[in-house]
Amino acid sequence: MSEPIEIQITEFKRACREVGLRLTHQRLAIYREVALATDHPTAEALYQRLHDTFPMMSLDTIYRTLATFVHHGFIKKVDTIESLARFEVTHKQHHHLICSRCQEIMDFQWTTIDDAPLPIETASWGRIDNKNVVVYGVCKKCLS
Amino acid sequence: MSEPIEIQITEFKRACREVGLRLTHQRLAIYREVALATDHPTAEALYQRLHDTFPMMSLDTIYRTLATFVHHGFIKKVDTIESLARFEVTHKQHHHLICSRCQEIMDFQWTTIDDAPLPIETASWGRIDNKNVVVYGVCKKCLS
DNA sequence: GTGCGTGCAAACGGTTTGCATGCTT
DNA sequence: AAGCATGCAAACCGTTTGCACGCAC
């Protein structure tokens, strides 16, 4: 799916230096956790996971760090109808399957759409940056 | 874009009767407001608009009513990265352009995507209900 | 008349913020 | 040594909930 974690971490460190962000243990740990996660975790979920190896890390730091990462484009917030914010590392173009029942989110590729031009009417709206497909349904686990 | 408001209202009344929802002034006013809105309003925004003609309507009622409407499929929550919930009446298949700067949301049609089959891998995920494209960019107003 | 829907007010929960301390640079 | 980042605790704000009254049926 994506690059090995070590390479991502190295790239992350470089990016931090580039934009002048201090490389703290917390930031490294949080980035690593988001990069390893495949489930688009919430701030709270990350807090719980990090608490084992990092008992002193506070929830505020997670929120602040996630906001910083989003601001610099290292990670992205995920589009959902939930009020809970979910995050993922910024990697290659992909789309989301969301289960209406358990809210689980899965990534999938759809290059047909990535390459398809938007309808011409959208051109007059402004500048287009990116497009993502959100698919709703019910996952196999919830169906059975 | 969509049907005349009177027809929508009539259909709404019928639907309420069908599912056994009492037809209160509040529900009618809220439905009408969402149906007339083109800007995917928040609960708060609806509250402000309704306050002129309906000074006694409370914000809680708006929240409760919106939840009821969503539950019955009369309206939909909109996918965004905001923590604010936004709503729109359920009408024909469409997609969203979102301005990263002012958060304004605009509808657009893209039948190419509506008709395109999802990649086969998604079939093993579960049951697919619907798919929507979310496009991010910066609208003309914010660009100038 | 019955009981669902509403208004009021208080609670809730995720997220943000001010301030003093600590750690990266 | 300088000042950004963190931890703590309190504030914030959108949303939900309990309760008693009122209105649609």
mmCIF file with all atom_site columns, C-alpha atoms in Angstrom, chain A:
data_model
loop_
_atom_site.group_PDB
_atom_site.id
_atom_site.type_symbol
_atom_site.label_atom_id
_atom_site.label_alt_id
_atom_site.label_comp_id
_atom_site.label_asym_id
_atom_site.label_entity_id
_atom_site.label_seq_id
_atom_site.pdbx_PDB_ins_code
_atom_site.Cartn_x
_atom_site.Cartn_y
_atom_site.Cartn_z
_atom_site.occupancy
_atom_site.B_iso_or_equiv
_atom_site.pdbx_formal_charge
_atom_site.auth_seq_id
_atom_site.auth_comp_id
_atom_site.auth_asym_id
_atom_site.auth_atom_id
_atom_site.pdbx_PDB_model_num
ATOM 1   C CA . MET A 1 1   ? 0.000   0.000   0.000   1.00 0.00 ? 1   MET A CA 1
ATOM 2   C CA . SER A 1 2   ? 2.612   2.543   1.005   1.00 0.00 ? 2   SER A CA 1
ATOM 3   C CA . GLU A 1 3   ? 6.325   2.947   1.684   1.00 0.00 ? 3   GLU A CA 1
ATOM 4   C CA . PRO A 1 4   ? 8.076   1.168   4.543   1.00 0.00 ? 4   PRO A CA 1
ATOM 5   C CA . ILE A 1 5   ? 7.686   3.048   7.788   1.00 0.00 ? 5   ILE A CA 1
ATOM 6   C CA . GLU A 1 6   ? 11.409  3.842   8.176   1.00 0.00 ? 6   GLU A CA 1
ATOM 7   C CA . ILE A 1 7   ? 11.442  5.717   4.918   1.00 0.00 ? 7   ILE A CA 1
ATOM 8   C CA . GLN A 1 8   ? 8.318   7.632   5.863   1.00 0.00 ? 8   GLN A CA 1
ATOM 9   C CA . ILE A 1 9   ? 9.891   8.580   9.187   1.00 0.00 ? 9   ILE A CA 1
ATOM 10  C CA . THR A 1 10  ? 13.089  9.736   7.528   1.00 0.00 ? 10  THR A CA 1
ATOM 11  C CA . GLU A 1 11  ? 11.093  11.811  5.097   1.00 0.00 ? 11  GLU A CA 1
ATOM 12  C CA . PHE A 1 12  ? 9.051   13.206  7.981   1.00 0.00 ? 12  PHE A CA 1
ATOM 13  C CA . LYS A 1 13  ? 12.189  14.295  9.823   1.00 0.00 ? 13  LYS A CA 1
ATOM 14  C CA . ARG A 1 14  ? 13.497  15.989  6.725   1.00 0.00 ? 14  ARG A CA 1
ATOM 15  C CA . ALA A 1 15  ? 10.180  17.745  6.197   1.00 0.00 ? 15  ALA A CA 1
ATOM 16  C CA . CYS A 1 16  ? 10.147  18.988  9.803   1.00 0.00 ? 16  CYS A CA 1
ATOM 17  C CA . ARG A 1 17  ? 13.616  20.446  9.430   1.00 0.00 ? 17  ARG A CA 1
ATOM 18  C CA . GLU A 1 18  ? 12.592  22.014  6.155   1.00 0.00 ? 18  GLU A CA 1
ATOM 19  C CA . VAL A 1 19  ? 9.661   23.920  7.617   1.00 0.00 ? 19  VAL A CA 1
ATOM 20  C CA . GLY A 1 20  ? 11.391  24.625  10.918  1.00 0.00 ? 20  GLY A CA 1
ATOM 21  C CA . LEU A 1 21  ? 9.421   22.324  13.202  1.00 0.00 ? 21  LEU A CA 1
ATOM 22  C CA . ARG A 1 22  ? 11.281  20.990  16.230  1.00 0.00 ? 22  ARG A CA 1
ATOM 23  C CA . LEU A 1 23  ? 11.621  17.255  16.251  1.00 0.00 ? 23  LEU A CA 1
ATOM 24  C CA . THR A 1 24  ? 10.205  16.221  19.596  1.00 0.00 ? 24  THR A CA 1
ATOM 25  C CA . HIS A 1 25  ? 9.638   12.687  20.845  1.00 0.00 ? 25  HIS A CA 1
ATOM 26  C CA . GLN A 1 26  ? 5.915   13.379  20.902  1.00 0.00 ? 26  GLN A CA 1
ATOM 27  C CA . ARG A 1 27  ? 5.763   14.522  17.301  1.00 0.00 ? 27  ARG A CA 1
ATOM 28  C CA . LEU A 1 28  ? 7.776   11.559  16.147  1.00 0.00 ? 28  LEU A CA 1
ATOM 29  C CA . ALA A 1 29  ? 5.647   9.113   18.087  1.00 0.00 ? 29  ALA A CA 1
ATOM 30  C CA . ILE A 1 30  ? 2.396   10.658  16.883  1.00 0.00 ? 30  ILE A CA 1
ATOM 31  C CA . TYR A 1 31  ? 3.510   10.722  13.277  1.00 0.00 ? 31  TYR A CA 1
ATOM 32  C CA . ARG A 1 32  ? 4.653   7.109   13.491  1.00 0.00 ? 32  ARG A CA 1
ATOM 33  C CA . GLU A 1 33  ? 1.360   6.023   14.993  1.00 0.00 ? 33  GLU A CA 1
ATOM 34  C CA . VAL A 1 34  ? -0.711  7.730   12.300  1.00 0.00 ? 34  VAL A CA 1
ATOM 35  C CA . ALA A 1 35  ? 1.573   6.398   9.575   1.00 0.00 ? 35  ALA A CA 1
ATOM 36  C CA . LEU A 1 36  ? 1.257   2.838   10.874  1.00 0.00 ? 36  LEU A CA 1
ATOM 37  C CA . ALA A 1 37  ? -2.488  3.029   11.420  1.00 0.00 ? 37  ALA A CA 1
ATOM 38  C CA . THR A 1 38  ? -4.738  1.732   8.683   1.00 0.00 ? 38  THR A CA 1
ATOM 39  C CA . ASP A 1 39  ? -7.985  2.667   10.402  1.00 0.00 ? 39  ASP A CA 1
ATOM 40  C CA . HIS A 1 40  ? -8.027  6.461   10.167  1.00 0.00 ? 40  HIS A CA 1
ATOM 41  C CA . PRO A 1 41  ? -7.843  6.946   13.927  1.00 0.00 ? 41  PRO A CA 1
ATOM 42  C CA . THR A 1 42  ? -9.341  9.755   16.019  1.00 0.00 ? 42  THR A CA 1
ATOM 43  C CA . ALA A 1 43  ? -7.249  11.872  18.402  1.00 0.00 ? 43  ALA A CA 1
ATOM 44  C CA . GLU A 1 44  ? -8.617  9.857   21.291  1.00 0.00 ? 44  GLU A CA 1
ATOM 45  C CA . ALA A 1 45  ? -7.685  6.544   19.654  1.00 0.00 ? 45  ALA A CA 1
ATOM 46  C CA . LEU A 1 46  ? -4.136  7.736   19.097  1.00 0.00 ? 46  LEU A CA 1
ATOM 47  C CA . TYR A 1 47  ? -3.972  8.861   22.703  1.00 0.00 ? 47  TYR A CA 1
ATOM 48  C CA . GLN A 1 48  ? -4.911  5.395   23.929  1.00 0.00 ? 48  GLN A CA 1
ATOM 49  C CA . ARG A 1 49  ? -2.424  3.663   21.665  1.00 0.00 ? 49  ARG A CA 1
ATOM 50  C CA . LEU A 1 50  ? 0.419   5.991   22.581  1.00 0.00 ? 50  LEU A CA 1
ATOM 51  C CA . HIS A 1 51  ? -0.336  5.840   26.256  1.00 0.00 ? 51  HIS A CA 1
ATOM 52  C CA . ASP A 1 52  ? 1.292   2.422   26.628  1.00 0.00 ? 52  ASP A CA 1
ATOM 53  C CA . THR A 1 53  ? 4.692   3.474   25.369  1.00 0.00 ? 53  THR A CA 1
ATOM 54  C CA . PHE A 1 54  ? 4.360   7.161   26.213  1.00 0.00 ? 54  PHE A CA 1
ATOM 55  C CA . PRO A 1 55  ? 2.440   7.465   29.491  1.00 0.00 ? 55  PRO A CA 1
ATOM 56  C CA . MET A 1 56  ? 3.226   11.145  29.934  1.00 0.00 ? 56  MET A CA 1
ATOM 57  C CA . MET A 1 57  ? 1.822   12.310  26.606  1.00 0.00 ? 57  MET A CA 1
ATOM 58  C CA . SER A 1 58  ? -1.248  14.484  26.991  1.00 0.00 ? 58  SER A CA 1
ATOM 59  C CA . LEU A 1 59  ? -4.316  14.576  24.806  1.00 0.00 ? 59  LEU A CA 1
ATOM 60  C CA . ASP A 1 60  ? -3.851  18.301  24.150  1.00 0.00 ? 60  ASP A CA 1
ATOM 61  C CA . THR A 1 61  ? -0.480  17.622  22.631  1.00 0.00 ? 61  THR A CA 1
ATOM 62  C CA . ILE A 1 62  ? -2.069  15.106  20.312  1.00 0.00 ? 62  ILE A CA 1
ATOM 63  C CA . TYR A 1 63  ? -4.656  17.641  19.202  1.00 0.00 ? 63  TYR A CA 1
ATOM 64  C CA . ARG A 1 64  ? -2.074  20.384  18.794  1.00 0.00 ? 64  ARG A CA 1
ATOM 65  C CA . THR A 1 65  ? 0.329   18.133  16.966  1.00 0.00 ? 65  THR A CA 1
ATOM 66  C CA . LEU A 1 66  ? -2.323  16.794  14.619  1.00 0.00 ? 66  LEU A CA 1
ATOM 67  C CA . ALA A 1 67  ? -3.352  20.366  13.810  1.00 0.00 ? 67  ALA A CA 1
ATOM 68  C CA . THR A 1 68  ? 0.271   21.252  13.117  1.00 0.00 ? 68  THR A CA 1
ATOM 69  C CA . PHE A 1 69  ? 0.701   18.224  10.866  1.00 0.00 ? 69  PHE A CA 1
ATOM 70  C CA . VAL A 1 70  ? -2.470  19.017  8.953   1.00 0.00 ? 70  VAL A CA 1
ATOM 71  C CA . HIS A 1 71  ? -1.323  22.607  8.551   1.00 0.00 ? 71  HIS A CA 1
ATOM 72  C CA . HIS A 1 72  ? 1.950   21.432  7.010   1.00 0.00 ? 72  HIS A CA 1
ATOM 73  C CA . GLY A 1 73  ? 0.240   18.803  4.913   1.00 0.00 ? 73  GLY A CA 1
ATOM 74  C CA . PHE A 1 74  ? 1.900   15.797  6.595   1.00 0.00 ? 74  PHE A CA 1
ATOM 75  C CA . ILE A 1 75  ? -1.463  14.298  7.435   1.00 0.00 ? 75  ILE A CA 1
ATOM 76  C CA . LYS A 1 76  ? -5.048  14.934  6.355   1.00 0.00 ? 76  LYS A CA 1
ATOM 77  C CA . LYS A 1 77  ? -8.402  15.093  8.039   1.00 0.00 ? 77  LYS A CA 1
ATOM 78  C CA . VAL A 1 78  ? -10.842 12.625  6.572   1.00 0.00 ? 78  VAL A CA 1
ATOM 79  C CA . ASP A 1 79  ? -14.230 13.675  5.151   1.00 0.00 ? 79  ASP A CA 1
ATOM 80  C CA . THR A 1 80  ? -17.078 12.100  7.098   1.00 0.00 ? 80  THR A CA 1
ATOM 81  C CA . ILE A 1 81  ? -20.531 12.927  8.408   1.00 0.00 ? 81  ILE A CA 1
ATOM 82  C CA . GLU A 1 82  ? -19.325 12.108  11.923  1.00 0.00 ? 82  GLU A CA 1
ATOM 83  C CA . SER A 1 83  ? -18.553 14.940  14.310  1.00 0.00 ? 83  SER A CA 1
ATOM 84  C CA . LEU A 1 84  ? -15.369 13.076  15.292  1.00 0.00 ? 84  LEU A CA 1
ATOM 85  C CA . ALA A 1 85  ? -12.211 14.108  13.455  1.00 0.00 ? 85  ALA A CA 1
ATOM 86  C CA . ARG A 1 86  ? -10.275 11.248  11.837  1.00 0.00 ? 86  ARG A CA 1
ATOM 87  C CA . PHE A 1 87  ? -6.795  11.370  10.372  1.00 0.00 ? 87  PHE A CA 1
ATOM 88  C CA . GLU A 1 88  ? -4.533  9.651   7.864   1.00 0.00 ? 88  GLU A CA 1
ATOM 89  C CA . VAL A 1 89  ? -1.039  10.296  6.575   1.00 0.00 ? 89  VAL A CA 1
ATOM 90  C CA . THR A 1 90  ? -0.914  12.067  3.264   1.00 0.00 ? 90  THR A CA 1
ATOM 91  C CA . HIS A 1 91  ? 0.005   9.462   0.690   1.00 0.00 ? 91  HIS A CA 1
ATOM 92  C CA . LYS A 1 92  ? -0.879  8.624   -2.854  1.00 0.00 ? 92  LYS A CA 1
ATOM 93  C CA . GLN A 1 93  ? -4.305  9.500   -4.223  1.00 0.00 ? 93  GLN A CA 1
ATOM 94  C CA . HIS A 1 94  ? -7.016  7.186   -2.919  1.00 0.00 ? 94  HIS A CA 1
ATOM 95  C CA . HIS A 1 95  ? -10.679 7.031   -1.993  1.00 0.00 ? 95  HIS A CA 1
ATOM 96  C CA . HIS A 1 96  ? -12.802 5.876   0.931   1.00 0.00 ? 96  HIS A CA 1
ATOM 97  C CA . LEU A 1 97  ? -15.363 3.178   1.602   1.00 0.00 ? 97  LEU A CA 1
ATOM 98  C CA . ILE A 1 98  ? -17.310 4.011   4.762   1.00 0.00 ? 98  ILE A CA 1
ATOM 99  C CA . CYS A 1 99  ? -19.534 1.582   6.612   1.00 0.00 ? 99  CYS A CA 1
ATOM 100 C CA . SER A 1 100 ? -22.752 3.334   7.614   1.00 0.00 ? 100 SER A CA 1
ATOM 101 C CA . ARG A 1 101 ? -23.133 0.970   10.522  1.00 0.00 ? 101 ARG A CA 1
ATOM 102 C CA . CYS A 1 102 ? -19.715 0.731   12.228  1.00 0.00 ? 102 CYS A CA 1
ATOM 103 C CA . GLN A 1 103 ? -18.200 3.837   10.629  1.00 0.00 ? 103 GLN A CA 1
ATOM 104 C CA . GLU A 1 104 ? -15.077 1.925   9.656   1.00 0.00 ? 104 GLU A CA 1
ATOM 105 C CA . ILE A 1 105 ? -13.227 3.504   6.749   1.00 0.00 ? 105 ILE A CA 1
ATOM 106 C CA . MET A 1 106 ? -11.312 1.571   4.095   1.00 0.00 ? 106 MET A CA 1
ATOM 107 C CA . ASP A 1 107 ? -9.047  2.918   1.389   1.00 0.00 ? 107 ASP A CA 1
ATOM 108 C CA . PHE A 1 108 ? -9.292  1.922   -2.236  1.00 0.00 ? 108 PHE A CA 1
ATOM 109 C CA . GLN A 1 109 ? -7.771  2.968   -5.529  1.00 0.00 ? 109 GLN A CA 1
ATOM 110 C CA . TRP A 1 110 ? -9.789  4.151   -8.499  1.00 0.00 ? 110 TRP A CA 1
ATOM 111 C CA . THR A 1 111 ? -7.467  5.515   -11.143 1.00 0.00 ? 111 THR A CA 1
ATOM 112 C CA . THR A 1 112 ? -10.281 5.810   -13.662 1.00 0.00 ? 112 THR A CA 1
ATOM 113 C CA . ILE A 1 113 ? -11.622 8.658   -11.573 1.00 0.00 ? 113 ILE A CA 1
ATOM 114 C CA . ASP A 1 114 ? -8.219  10.134  -10.800 1.00 0.00 ? 114 ASP A CA 1
ATOM 115 C CA . ASP A 1 115 ? -7.621  10.586  -14.513 1.00 0.00 ? 115 ASP A CA 1
ATOM 116 C CA . ALA A 1 116 ? -11.157 11.602  -15.500 1.00 0.00 ? 116 ALA A CA 1
ATOM 117 C CA . PRO A 1 117 ? -11.602 15.323  -16.134 1.00 0.00 ? 117 PRO A CA 1
ATOM 118 C CA . LEU A 1 118 ? -14.237 17.126  -14.080 1.00 0.00 ? 118 LEU A CA 1
ATOM 119 C CA . PRO A 1 119 ? -17.302 18.455  -15.914 1.00 0.00 ? 119 PRO A CA 1
ATOM 120 C CA . ILE A 1 120 ? -16.488 21.773  -17.614 1.00 0.00 ? 120 ILE A CA 1
ATOM 121 C CA . GLU A 1 121 ? -18.964 23.724  -15.462 1.00 0.00 ? 121 GLU A CA 1
ATOM 122 C CA . THR A 1 122 ? -16.674 23.262  -12.463 1.00 0.00 ? 122 THR A CA 1
ATOM 123 C CA . ALA A 1 123 ? -13.915 25.234  -14.171 1.00 0.00 ? 123 ALA A CA 1
ATOM 124 C CA . SER A 1 124 ? -15.791 28.503  -13.619 1.00 0.00 ? 124 SER A CA 1
ATOM 125 C CA . TRP A 1 125 ? -16.074 27.813  -9.892  1.00 0.00 ? 125 TRP A CA 1
ATOM 126 C CA . GLY A 1 126 ? -12.434 28.477  -9.100  1.00 0.00 ? 126 GLY A CA 1
ATOM 127 C CA . ARG A 1 127 ? -9.226  26.525  -8.703  1.00 0.00 ? 127 ARG A CA 1
ATOM 128 C CA . ILE A 1 128 ? -9.549  22.766  -8.275  1.00 0.00 ? 128 ILE A CA 1
ATOM 129 C CA . ASP A 1 129 ? -6.987  21.075  -6.033  1.00 0.00 ? 129 ASP A CA 1
ATOM 130 C CA . ASN A 1 130 ? -8.085  17.469  -5.655  1.00 0.00 ? 130 ASN A CA 1
ATOM 131 C CA . LYS A 1 131 ? -11.032 15.147  -5.850  1.00 0.00 ? 131 LYS A CA 1
ATOM 132 C CA . ASN A 1 132 ? -11.989 12.225  -3.671  1.00 0.00 ? 132 ASN A CA 1
ATOM 133 C CA . VAL A 1 133 ? -14.736 9.682   -3.848  1.00 0.00 ? 133 VAL A CA 1
ATOM 134 C CA . VAL A 1 134 ? -16.613 8.747   -0.703  1.00 0.00 ? 134 VAL A CA 1
ATOM 135 C CA . VAL A 1 135 ? -18.565 5.532   -0.965  1.00 0.00 ? 135 VAL A CA 1
ATOM 136 C CA . TYR A 1 136 ? -21.154 4.539   1.627   1.00 0.00 ? 136 TYR A CA 1
ATOM 137 C CA . GLY A 1 137 ? -22.376 1.046   2.267   1.00 0.00 ? 137 GLY A CA 1
ATOM 138 C CA . VAL A 1 138 ? -22.323 -1.686  4.883   1.00 0.00 ? 138 VAL A CA 1
ATOM 139 C CA . CYS A 1 139 ? -19.167 -3.733  5.374   1.00 0.00 ? 139 CYS A CA 1
ATOM 140 C CA . LYS A 1 140 ? -19.119 -7.524  5.399   1.00 0.00 ? 140 LYS A CA 1
ATOM 141 C CA . LYS A 1 141 ? -18.655 -7.741  9.173   1.00 0.00 ? 141 LYS A CA 1
ATOM 142 C CA . CYS A 1 142 ? -21.766 -5.671  9.803   1.00 0.00 ? 142 CYS A CA 1
ATOM 143 C CA . LEU A 1 143 ? -23.805 -7.518  7.199   1.00 0.00 ? 143 LEU A CA 1
ATOM 144 C CA . SER A 1 144 ? -23.334 -10.929 8.770   1.00 0.00 ? 144 SER A CA 1
#
